[in-house]
Amino acid sequence: MVAGGRAPAAVATAASETIVRVLVCGAAGRMGRQVTQAVLAESDLDLVGLCDVRDIPAEVRQEAPDIAFGSDLAAVIGESSPEVMVDFTDAAAGPANILAAIDAGVSPVVGTTGFSPDALEQIATHSRAAGIGAFIAPNFALGAVMLMRMCETAAPFFDHIEIIELHHDKKIDAPSGTAFQTARTIVDARGKPAIDVPTEKFTLNGVRGGDYHGVKIHSIRLPGLVAHQEVIFGGLGQALTIRHDSTSRESFMPGVLLAIRKVRSLDGLVVGLDSLLFN
Ligand code: NAD
């Protein structure tokens, strides 16, 4: 079902501020709803479409009564002519949504996590061939990006490194995309694996966590949590702990809005918020 719809094409305001037309995919979900509110609050962004395979709650549609919505992404794109599609769905649905957006000339901004390396490669190839800017961030929180930068600095000086990531109990994938990316960043910065401290005897299986080139990753899922990560570097007579806490989903919005504004100027696929902040 597609309802509403507006005239296509970007418009310029009196102050010649360019308005970006935005579609939110996964609009009935926790992140999609937050993004919808964040886009509605920005004067240079125009929310033109909402897509979800579930019903989009009436209160969400009431906030933006005039826009296209529905469960068929191609139809909502056709109806609303967005320039940017924000995707917060799931690892199974995300790649197809992204490829469909690129095929329609729409730049994707993606927060969905858990994509396989093959899916990322396919998106990169597709966006490059189409000449469409695309952006994926495993974590849109500025503080999480800073944490990764600090880990990159510390990693060459400590041989023993463990990551504890803590998320709400509804998160379906583990480890978090951020924890995986942090482990990759640490190993790349070291140029060699971390050193796993051997355990001689296990009285319970699995207690040492997952292993990425010697970096142990422990995933905690509990109600009451949002998104948190602690990285502990162990050295001779000292330990360094770097921690970041997202205490509400609002923490991701400044990063999402930055990506919406920049994605169309990117050359093919760019991964990671640090690429937008530091380049
Ligand atoms: P959620 O389950 O609340 O929402 C996902 C929504 O996607 C659901 O409403 C679902 O119906 C919809 N959906 C599924 N398949 C679809 C399809 N084919 N087309 C349209 N809609 C579809 O999940 P959430 O908590 O909002 O998280 C969504 C994703 O965002 C997860 O992968 C999560 O790990 C990730 N996430 C990323 C960040 C970040 O900073 N990058 C932050 C938080 C969450």
PDB file of C-alpha atoms and ligand atoms in Angstrom, residues 24-33 51-55 70-73 87-94 96-97 110-115 136-141 167-168 170-173 176-178 226-227 246 249 251-253 256, ligand 1:
ATOM      1  CA  VAL A  24      13.063   5.946   6.131  1.00  0.00           C
ATOM      2  CA  CYS A  25      13.083   2.158   5.711  1.00  0.00           C
ATOM      3  CA  GLY A  26      12.345   0.123   8.844  1.00  0.00           C
ATOM      4  CA  ALA A  27      10.124   3.020   9.906  1.00  0.00           C
ATOM      5  CA  ALA A  28       8.057   0.950  12.371  1.00  0.00           C
ATOM      6  CA  GLY A  29      11.174  -0.191  14.237  1.00  0.00           C
ATOM      7  CA  ARG A  30      12.908   1.355  17.246  1.00  0.00           C
ATOM      8  CA  MET A  31      15.622   3.127  15.237  1.00  0.00           C
ATOM      9  CA  GLY A  32      13.352   3.927  12.279  1.00  0.00           C
ATOM     10  CA  ARG A  33      10.940   5.797  14.540  1.00  0.00           C
ATOM     11  CA  CYS A  51       8.597   1.914   4.484  1.00  0.00           C
ATOM     12  CA  ASP A  52       8.256  -1.150   6.701  1.00  0.00           C
ATOM     13  CA  VAL A  53       7.043  -4.709   6.226  1.00  0.00           C
ATOM     14  CA  ARG A  54       5.072  -4.208   9.443  1.00  0.00           C
ATOM     15  CA  ASP A  55       2.269  -1.676   9.780  1.00  0.00           C
ATOM     16  CA  GLY A  70       3.933   1.209   2.621  1.00  0.00           C
ATOM     17  CA  SER A  71       5.630  -2.170   2.723  1.00  0.00           C
ATOM     18  CA  ASP A  72       6.827  -2.248  -0.899  1.00  0.00           C
ATOM     19  CA  LEU A  73      10.066  -0.268  -1.044  1.00  0.00           C
ATOM     20  CA  ASP A  87      17.838   1.864   6.364  1.00  0.00           C
ATOM     21  CA  PHE A  88      17.515   0.459   9.875  1.00  0.00           C
ATOM     22  CA  THR A  89      16.028  -2.989   9.175  1.00  0.00           C
ATOM     23  CA  ASP A  90      17.902  -6.258   9.599  1.00  0.00           C
ATOM     24  CA  ALA A  91      20.821  -8.115   8.067  1.00  0.00           C
ATOM     25  CA  ALA A  92      18.568 -10.282   5.891  1.00  0.00           C
ATOM     26  CA  ALA A  93      16.543  -7.389   4.423  1.00  0.00           C
ATOM     27  CA  GLY A  94      19.126  -4.601   4.337  1.00  0.00           C
ATOM     28  CA  ALA A  96      18.243  -5.980  -1.017  1.00  0.00           C
ATOM     29  CA  ASN A  97      16.828  -2.624   0.171  1.00  0.00           C
ATOM     30  CA  VAL A 110      22.604   2.454   6.502  1.00  0.00           C
ATOM     31  CA  GLY A 111      22.766   1.658  10.196  1.00  0.00           C
ATOM     32  CA  THR A 112      21.628  -1.951   9.905  1.00  0.00           C
ATOM     33  CA  THR A 113      24.293  -4.287  11.250  1.00  0.00           C
ATOM     34  CA  GLY A 114      25.341  -7.878  10.638  1.00  0.00           C
ATOM     35  CA  PHE A 115      26.026  -7.750   6.863  1.00  0.00           C
ATOM     36  CA  ILE A 136      27.127   2.417   6.114  1.00  0.00           C
ATOM     37  CA  ALA A 137      28.036   2.910   9.772  1.00  0.00           C
ATOM     38  CA  PRO A 138      28.067   0.072  12.298  1.00  0.00           C
ATOM     39  CA  ASN A 139      27.685   2.767  14.948  1.00  0.00           C
ATOM     40  CA  PHE A 140      26.325   6.291  14.447  1.00  0.00           C
ATOM     41  CA  ALA A 141      27.180   7.482  17.969  1.00  0.00           C
ATOM     42  CA  HIS A 167      23.146  -4.298  24.563  1.00  0.00           C
ATOM     43  CA  HIS A 168      19.397  -4.461  25.168  1.00  0.00           C
ATOM     44  CA  LYS A 170      16.015  -7.351  21.769  1.00  0.00           C
ATOM     45  CA  LYS A 171      19.245  -7.118  19.768  1.00  0.00           C
ATOM     46  CA  ILE A 172      19.271 -10.087  17.401  1.00  0.00           C
ATOM     47  CA  ASP A 173      22.936 -10.264  16.354  1.00  0.00           C
ATOM     48  CA  SER A 176      27.645  -6.048  17.817  1.00  0.00           C
ATOM     49  CA  GLY A 177      28.891  -4.532  14.565  1.00  0.00           C
ATOM     50  CA  THR A 178      30.774  -1.983  16.658  1.00  0.00           C
ATOM     51  CA  VAL A 226      20.802   0.389  25.343  1.00  0.00           C
ATOM     52  CA  ALA A 227      24.278   0.126  23.715  1.00  0.00           C
ATOM     53  CA  SER A 246      24.681   5.196  24.506  1.00  0.00           C
ATOM     54  CA  ARG A 249      18.749   6.037  20.774  1.00  0.00           C
ATOM     55  CA  SER A 251      22.752   9.335  20.667  1.00  0.00           C
ATOM     56  CA  PHE A 252      22.767   7.963  17.103  1.00  0.00           C
ATOM     57  CA  MET A 253      20.856  10.862  15.523  1.00  0.00           C
ATOM     58  CA  VAL A 256      22.621   9.821  11.015  1.00  0.00           C
TER      59      VAL A 256
HETATM   60  P1  NAD B   1      13.700  -3.185  15.086  1.00  0.00           P
HETATM   61  O1  NAD B   1      13.468  -4.660  15.016  1.00  0.00           O
HETATM   62  O2  NAD B   1      13.026  -2.401  16.144  1.00  0.00           O
HETATM   63  O3  NAD B   1      13.303  -2.519  13.671  1.00  0.00           O
HETATM   64  C1  NAD B   1      13.590  -3.108  12.432  1.00  0.00           C
HETATM   65  C2  NAD B   1      12.430  -2.796  11.522  1.00  0.00           C
HETATM   66  O4  NAD B   1      12.772  -3.208  10.188  1.00  0.00           O
HETATM   67  C3  NAD B   1      11.141  -3.567  11.896  1.00  0.00           C
HETATM   68  O5  NAD B   1      10.062  -2.666  12.066  1.00  0.00           O
HETATM   69  C4  NAD B   1      10.920  -4.502  10.720  1.00  0.00           C
HETATM   70  O6  NAD B   1       9.556  -4.762  10.450  1.00  0.00           O
HETATM   71  C5  NAD B   1      11.582  -3.714   9.597  1.00  0.00           C
HETATM   72  N1  NAD B   1      11.916  -4.521   8.418  1.00  0.00           N
HETATM   73  C6  NAD B   1      12.407  -5.783   8.366  1.00  0.00           C
HETATM   74  N2  NAD B   1      12.562  -6.164   7.095  1.00  0.00           N
HETATM   75  C7  NAD B   1      12.166  -5.121   6.322  1.00  0.00           C
HETATM   76  C8  NAD B   1      12.102  -4.907   4.915  1.00  0.00           C
HETATM   77  N3  NAD B   1      12.459  -5.857   4.018  1.00  0.00           N
HETATM   78  N4  NAD B   1      11.651  -3.700   4.459  1.00  0.00           N
HETATM   79  C9  NAD B   1      11.259  -2.741   5.344  1.00  0.00           C
HETATM   80  N5  NAD B   1      11.295  -2.900   6.679  1.00  0.00           N
HETATM   81  C10 NAD B   1      11.742  -4.071   7.162  1.00  0.00           C
HETATM   82  O7  NAD B   1      15.288  -3.022  15.154  1.00  0.00           O
HETATM   83  P2  NAD B   1      16.107  -1.710  15.619  1.00  0.00           P
HETATM   84  O8  NAD B   1      16.432  -1.808  17.046  1.00  0.00           O
HETATM   85  O9  NAD B   1      15.438  -0.502  15.081  1.00  0.00           O
HETATM   86  O10 NAD B   1      17.479  -1.954  14.835  1.00  0.00           O
HETATM   87  C11 NAD B   1      17.510  -2.041  13.412  1.00  0.00           C
HETATM   88  C12 NAD B   1      18.945  -2.307  12.946  1.00  0.00           C
HETATM   89  O11 NAD B   1      19.756  -1.179  13.299  1.00  0.00           O
HETATM   90  C13 NAD B   1      19.620  -3.523  13.596  1.00  0.00           C
HETATM   91  O12 NAD B   1      20.425  -4.161  12.625  1.00  0.00           O
HETATM   92  C14 NAD B   1      20.490  -2.920  14.686  1.00  0.00           C
HETATM   93  O13 NAD B   1      21.611  -3.709  15.017  1.00  0.00           O
HETATM   94  C15 NAD B   1      20.920  -1.634  13.985  1.00  0.00           C
HETATM   95  N6  NAD B   1      21.363  -0.532  14.856  1.00  0.00           N
HETATM   96  C16 NAD B   1      22.405   0.188  14.380  1.00  0.00           C
HETATM   97  C17 NAD B   1      22.846   1.296  15.065  1.00  0.00           C
HETATM   98  C18 NAD B   1      23.964   2.110  14.476  1.00  0.00           C
HETATM   99  O14 NAD B   1      24.388   3.100  15.105  1.00  0.00           O
HETATM  100  N7  NAD B   1      24.463   1.745  13.292  1.00  0.00           N
HETATM  101  C19 NAD B   1      22.214   1.672  16.264  1.00  0.00           C
HETATM  102  C20 NAD B   1      21.140   0.905  16.736  1.00  0.00           C
HETATM  103  C21 NAD B   1      20.715  -0.187  15.993  1.00  0.00           C
END
